[in-house]
C-alpha positions as a Python dict, from the first residue, in 0.01 Angstrom:
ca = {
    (1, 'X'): (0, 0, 0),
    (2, 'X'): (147, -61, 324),
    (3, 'X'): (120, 198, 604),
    (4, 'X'): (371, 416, 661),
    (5, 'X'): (489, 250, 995),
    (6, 'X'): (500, -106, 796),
    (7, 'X'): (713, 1, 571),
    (8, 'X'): (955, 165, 822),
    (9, 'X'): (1021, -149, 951),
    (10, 'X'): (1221, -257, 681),
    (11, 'X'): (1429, 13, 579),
    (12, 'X'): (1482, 398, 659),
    (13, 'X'): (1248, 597, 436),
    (14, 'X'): (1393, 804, 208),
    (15, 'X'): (1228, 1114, 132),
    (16, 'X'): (1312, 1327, -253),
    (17, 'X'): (1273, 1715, -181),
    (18, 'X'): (1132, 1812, -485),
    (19, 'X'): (1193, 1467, -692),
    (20, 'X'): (1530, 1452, -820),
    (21, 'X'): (1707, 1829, -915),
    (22, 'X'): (1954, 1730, -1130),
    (23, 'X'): (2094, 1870, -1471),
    (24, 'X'): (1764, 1924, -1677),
    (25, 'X'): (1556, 1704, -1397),
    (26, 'X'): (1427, 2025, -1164),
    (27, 'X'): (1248, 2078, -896),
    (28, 'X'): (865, 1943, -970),
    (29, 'X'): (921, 1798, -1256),
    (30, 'X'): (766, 1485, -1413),
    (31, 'X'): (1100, 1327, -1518),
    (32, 'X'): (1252, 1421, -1144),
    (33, 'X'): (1010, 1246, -961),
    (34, 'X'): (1054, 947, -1221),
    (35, 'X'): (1379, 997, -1147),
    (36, 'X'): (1364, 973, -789),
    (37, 'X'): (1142, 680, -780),
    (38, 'X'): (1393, 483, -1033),
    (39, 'X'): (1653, 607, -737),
    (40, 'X'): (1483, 414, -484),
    (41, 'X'): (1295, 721, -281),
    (42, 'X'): (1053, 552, -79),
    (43, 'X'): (865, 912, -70),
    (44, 'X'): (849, 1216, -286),
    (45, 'X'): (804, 1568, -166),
    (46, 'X'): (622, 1794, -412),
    (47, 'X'): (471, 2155, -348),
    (48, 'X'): (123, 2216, -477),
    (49, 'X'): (-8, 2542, -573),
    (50, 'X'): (-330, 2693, -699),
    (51, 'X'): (-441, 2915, -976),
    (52, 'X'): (-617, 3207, -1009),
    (53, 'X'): (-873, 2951, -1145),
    (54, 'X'): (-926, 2707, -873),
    (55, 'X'): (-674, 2450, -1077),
    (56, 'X'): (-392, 2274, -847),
    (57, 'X'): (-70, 2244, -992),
    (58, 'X'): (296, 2160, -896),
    (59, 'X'): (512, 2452, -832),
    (60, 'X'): (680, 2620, -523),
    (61, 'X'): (531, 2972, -537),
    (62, 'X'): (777, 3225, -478),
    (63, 'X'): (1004, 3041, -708),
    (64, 'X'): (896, 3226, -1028),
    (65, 'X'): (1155, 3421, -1081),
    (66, 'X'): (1432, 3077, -1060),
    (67, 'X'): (1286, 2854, -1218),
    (68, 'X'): (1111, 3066, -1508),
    (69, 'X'): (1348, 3319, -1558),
    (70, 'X'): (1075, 3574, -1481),
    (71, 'X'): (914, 3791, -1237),
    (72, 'X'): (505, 3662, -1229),
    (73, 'X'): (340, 3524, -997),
    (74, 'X'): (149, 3185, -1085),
    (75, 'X'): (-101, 3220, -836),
    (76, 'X'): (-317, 3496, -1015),
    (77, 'X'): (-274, 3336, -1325),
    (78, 'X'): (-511, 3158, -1503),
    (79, 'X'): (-495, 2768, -1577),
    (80, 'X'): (-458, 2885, -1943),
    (81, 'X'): (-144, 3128, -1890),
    (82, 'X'): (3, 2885, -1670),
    (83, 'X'): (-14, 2618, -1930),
    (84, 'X'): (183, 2891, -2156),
    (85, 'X'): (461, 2891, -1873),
    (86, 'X'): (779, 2697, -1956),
    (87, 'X'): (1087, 2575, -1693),
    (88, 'X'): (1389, 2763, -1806),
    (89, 'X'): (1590, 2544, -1755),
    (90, 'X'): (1410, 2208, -1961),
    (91, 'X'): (1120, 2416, -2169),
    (92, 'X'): (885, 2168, -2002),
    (93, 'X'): (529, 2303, -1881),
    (94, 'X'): (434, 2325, -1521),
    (95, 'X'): (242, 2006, -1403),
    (96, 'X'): (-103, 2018, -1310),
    (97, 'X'): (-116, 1771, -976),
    (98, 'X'): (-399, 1485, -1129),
    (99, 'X'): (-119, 1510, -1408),
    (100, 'X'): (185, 1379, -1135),
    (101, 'X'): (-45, 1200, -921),
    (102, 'X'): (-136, 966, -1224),
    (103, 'X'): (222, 941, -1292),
    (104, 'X'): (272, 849, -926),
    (105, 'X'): (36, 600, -848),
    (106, 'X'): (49, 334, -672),
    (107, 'X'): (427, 409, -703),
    (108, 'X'): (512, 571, -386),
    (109, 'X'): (456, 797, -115),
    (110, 'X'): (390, 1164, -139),
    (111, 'X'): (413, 1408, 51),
    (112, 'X'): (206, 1730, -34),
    (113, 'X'): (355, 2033, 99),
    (114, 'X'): (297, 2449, 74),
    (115, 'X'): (-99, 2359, 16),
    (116, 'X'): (-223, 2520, 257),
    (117, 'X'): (-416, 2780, 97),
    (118, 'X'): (-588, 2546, -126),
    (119, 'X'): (-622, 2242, 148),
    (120, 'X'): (-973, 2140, 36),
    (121, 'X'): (-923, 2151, -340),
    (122, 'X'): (-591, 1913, -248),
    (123, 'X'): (-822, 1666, -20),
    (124, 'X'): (-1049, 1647, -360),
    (125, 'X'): (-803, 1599, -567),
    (126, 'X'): (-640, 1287, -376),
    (127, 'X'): (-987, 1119, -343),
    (128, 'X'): (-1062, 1170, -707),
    (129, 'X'): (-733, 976, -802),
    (130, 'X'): (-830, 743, -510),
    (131, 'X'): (-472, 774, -331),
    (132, 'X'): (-574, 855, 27),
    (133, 'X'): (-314, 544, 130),
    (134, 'X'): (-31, 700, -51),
    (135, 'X'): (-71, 1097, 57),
    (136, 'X'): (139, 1224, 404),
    (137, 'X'): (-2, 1568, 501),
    (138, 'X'): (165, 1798, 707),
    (139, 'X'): (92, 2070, 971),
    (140, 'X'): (288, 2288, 1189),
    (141, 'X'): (221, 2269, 1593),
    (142, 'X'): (125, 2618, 1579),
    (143, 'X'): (-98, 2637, 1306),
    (144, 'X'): (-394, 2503, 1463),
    (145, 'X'): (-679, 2555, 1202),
    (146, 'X'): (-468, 2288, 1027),
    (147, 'X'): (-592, 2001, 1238),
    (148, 'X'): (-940, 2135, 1222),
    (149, 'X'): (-894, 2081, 871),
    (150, 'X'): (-731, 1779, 843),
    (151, 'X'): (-1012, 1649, 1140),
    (152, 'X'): (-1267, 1755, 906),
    (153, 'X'): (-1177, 1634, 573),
    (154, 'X'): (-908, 1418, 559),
    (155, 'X'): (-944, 1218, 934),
    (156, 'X'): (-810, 893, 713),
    (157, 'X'): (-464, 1028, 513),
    (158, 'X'): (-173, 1015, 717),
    (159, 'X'): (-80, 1336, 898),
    (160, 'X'): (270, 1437, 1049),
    (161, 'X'): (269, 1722, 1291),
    (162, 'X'): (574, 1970, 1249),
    (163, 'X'): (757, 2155, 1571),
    (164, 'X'): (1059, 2306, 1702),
    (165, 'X'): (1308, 2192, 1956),
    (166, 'X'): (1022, 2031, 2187),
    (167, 'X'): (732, 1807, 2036),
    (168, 'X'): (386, 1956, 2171),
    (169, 'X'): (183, 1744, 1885),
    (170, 'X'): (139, 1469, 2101),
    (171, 'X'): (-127, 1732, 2327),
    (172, 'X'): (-299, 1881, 2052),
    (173, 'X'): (-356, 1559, 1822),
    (174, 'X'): (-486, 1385, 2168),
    (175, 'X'): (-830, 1297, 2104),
    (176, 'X'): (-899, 1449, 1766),
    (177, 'X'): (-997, 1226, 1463),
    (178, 'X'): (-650, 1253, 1265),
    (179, 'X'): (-413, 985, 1138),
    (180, 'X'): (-146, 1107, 1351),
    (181, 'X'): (121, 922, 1217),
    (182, 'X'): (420, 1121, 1364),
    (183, 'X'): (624, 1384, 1365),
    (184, 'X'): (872, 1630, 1132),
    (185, 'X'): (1111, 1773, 1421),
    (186, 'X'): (1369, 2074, 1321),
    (187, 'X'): (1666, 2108, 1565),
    (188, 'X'): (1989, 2309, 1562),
    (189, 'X'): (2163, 2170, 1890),
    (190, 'X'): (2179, 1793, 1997),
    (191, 'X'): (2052, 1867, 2289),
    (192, 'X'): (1699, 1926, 2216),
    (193, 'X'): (1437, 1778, 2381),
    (194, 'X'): (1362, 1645, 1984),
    (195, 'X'): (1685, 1416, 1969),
    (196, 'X'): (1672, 1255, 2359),
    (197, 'X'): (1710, 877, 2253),
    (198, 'X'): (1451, 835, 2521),
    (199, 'X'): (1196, 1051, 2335),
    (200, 'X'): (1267, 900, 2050),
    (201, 'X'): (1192, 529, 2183),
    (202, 'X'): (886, 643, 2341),
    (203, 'X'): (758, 748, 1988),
    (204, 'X'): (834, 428, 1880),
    (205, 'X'): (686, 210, 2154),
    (206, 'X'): (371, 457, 2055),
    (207, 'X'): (459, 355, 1694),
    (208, 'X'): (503, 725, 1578),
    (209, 'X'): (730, 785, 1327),
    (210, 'X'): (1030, 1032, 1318),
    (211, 'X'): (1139, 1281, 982),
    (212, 'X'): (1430, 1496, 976),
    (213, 'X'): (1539, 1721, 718),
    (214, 'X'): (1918, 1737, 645),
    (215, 'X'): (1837, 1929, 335),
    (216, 'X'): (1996, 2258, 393),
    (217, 'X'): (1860, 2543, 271),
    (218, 'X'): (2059, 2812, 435),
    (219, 'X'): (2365, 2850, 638),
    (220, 'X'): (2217, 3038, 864),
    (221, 'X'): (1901, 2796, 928),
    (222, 'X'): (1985, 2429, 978),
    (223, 'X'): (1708, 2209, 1023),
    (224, 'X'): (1918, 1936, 1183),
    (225, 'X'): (2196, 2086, 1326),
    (226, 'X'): (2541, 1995, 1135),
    (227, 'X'): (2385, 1647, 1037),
    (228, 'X'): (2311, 1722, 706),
    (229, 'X'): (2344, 1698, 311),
    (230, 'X'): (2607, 1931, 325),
    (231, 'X'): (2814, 1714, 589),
    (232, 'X'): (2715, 1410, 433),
    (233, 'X'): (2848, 1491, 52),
    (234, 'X'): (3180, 1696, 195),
    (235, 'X'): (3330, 1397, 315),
    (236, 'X'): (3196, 1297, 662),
    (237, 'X'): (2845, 1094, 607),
    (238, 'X'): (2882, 917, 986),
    (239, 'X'): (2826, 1302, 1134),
    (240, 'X'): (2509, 1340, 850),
    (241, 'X'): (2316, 1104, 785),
    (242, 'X'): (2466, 805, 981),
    (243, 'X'): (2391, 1010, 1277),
    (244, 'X'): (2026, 1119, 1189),
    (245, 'X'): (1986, 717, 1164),
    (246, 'X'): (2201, 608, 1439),
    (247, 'X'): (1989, 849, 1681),
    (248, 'X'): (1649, 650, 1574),
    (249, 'X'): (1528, 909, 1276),
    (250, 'X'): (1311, 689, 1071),
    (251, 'X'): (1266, 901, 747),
    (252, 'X'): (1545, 1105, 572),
    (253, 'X'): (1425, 1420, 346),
    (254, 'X'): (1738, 1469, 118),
    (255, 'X'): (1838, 1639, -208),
    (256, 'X'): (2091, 1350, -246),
    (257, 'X'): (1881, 1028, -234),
    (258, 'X'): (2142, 800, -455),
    (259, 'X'): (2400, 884, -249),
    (260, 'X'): (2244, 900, 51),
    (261, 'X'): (2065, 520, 1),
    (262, 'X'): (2466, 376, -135),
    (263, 'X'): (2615, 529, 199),
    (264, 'X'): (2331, 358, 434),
    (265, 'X'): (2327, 51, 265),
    (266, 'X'): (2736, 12, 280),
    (267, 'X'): (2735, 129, 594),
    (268, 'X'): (2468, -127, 682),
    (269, 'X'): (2198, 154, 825),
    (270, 'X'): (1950, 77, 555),
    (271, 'X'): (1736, -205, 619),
    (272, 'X'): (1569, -280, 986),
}
């Protein structure tokens, strides 16, 4: 596959939080990460969790009680009572992660995310489905024992650094044996140091690349400010995402990717 950076050059990269979540297509599902590929998602966003048995599977822990209809908590399960486990909303079992990454291959990008307690198990898992070129890892600035990791066993997969207001990645990934591809900033003013323009072109000239979040979560924590989903789908897409892409922001992670890839592409923001 083409690196990351390659394939930025042609069009803003559209990341699918969770696959496609819509109607009986949830979060983590098989059919919503089909879905999102079909969609055009350039990358897919999964969350990978492990069992009480060493087993890696695709589920956001903490979620149990949502998307199962149940308090439980996967995690001390074994792979066998997982298994048993059904999505409330579909009946479909929970994935195992060789399951999706065979489904996946070759197919996209994906982004592995809430694996840090089983980061090893993860690293063995992508070489045994040989799809080191497709995986983006992620760390936060402050979790440090991340890029000791990453240094140690995965010094070839792509790795984007996450921080706050002010990018301090560039110092710590500075001479360490990481794929330091770029960045994931969060930002709830336009004035952070994240969003100067000349930051931003300085990345580039470096050939770092630059993801944003406009998913929104919460009222009361915006990853990007007002620029996002929420702006974008209630009628005023130029202050969501035509601004994340105006600004420079080379990859998108959004809960509306059909919408949000129509809207760049009439609004001719899509390709490069």
């Amino acid at each position: 596959m083409e690196t990351l950076w390659e394939r930025a050059q042609h069009n803003v990269l559209i990341t699918a939080h969770g696959g496609y979540n819509s109607g009986i297509m949830t979060f983590n599902s098989i059919i919503g990460f089909e879905a999102a590929v079909h969609a055009g998602a350039d990358i897919v966003e999964l969350d990978v969790m492990r069992s009480a048995e060493g087993k890696l599977y695709v589920f956001h822990p903490g979620t149990e009680k949502k998307m199962l209809g149940k308090d439980c908590d996967l995690c001390g399960m074994t792979n066998a009572q997982i298994e048993q486990q059904r999505i409330a909303e579909n009946g479909l079992p929970i994935p195992s992660l060789d399951e999706v990454f065979e489904v996946l291959k070759g197919r996209c990008y994906i982004n592995t995310d809430k694996a840090y307690s089983c980061f090893p198990e993860l690293v063995q898992c992508i070489r045994k489905h040989d799809m080191a070129d497709q995986i983006i890892l992620k760390g936060e600035v402050k979790n440090t024992w991340i890029y000791d990791a990453t240094e140690e066993l995965a010094p070839d997969i792509a790795f984007l650094a996450v921080s706050y207001e002010t990018d301090t990645a560039l110092q710590i990934c500075a001479g360490r044996k990481i794929h330091y591809v770029g960045i994931e900033v969060v930002f709830d003013k336009d004035d952070a140091p994240v969003t100067d323009p000349a930051y931003i072109e300085m990345m580039h000239k470096n050939k770092k690349l630059l993801w944003v979040n406009p998913i929104l979560f919460s009222l009361s924590r915006p990853l990007v400010g007002g620029h996002d989903d929420n702006a974008s789908m209630l009628g005023d897409p130029d202050h969501g995402w035509g601004w994340l892409v105006d600004r420079g922001y080379d990859i998108l992670q959004t809960d509306w990717v059909t919408d949000c890839i129509t809207y760049l592409k009439a609004t001719e923001r899509y390709y490069r």
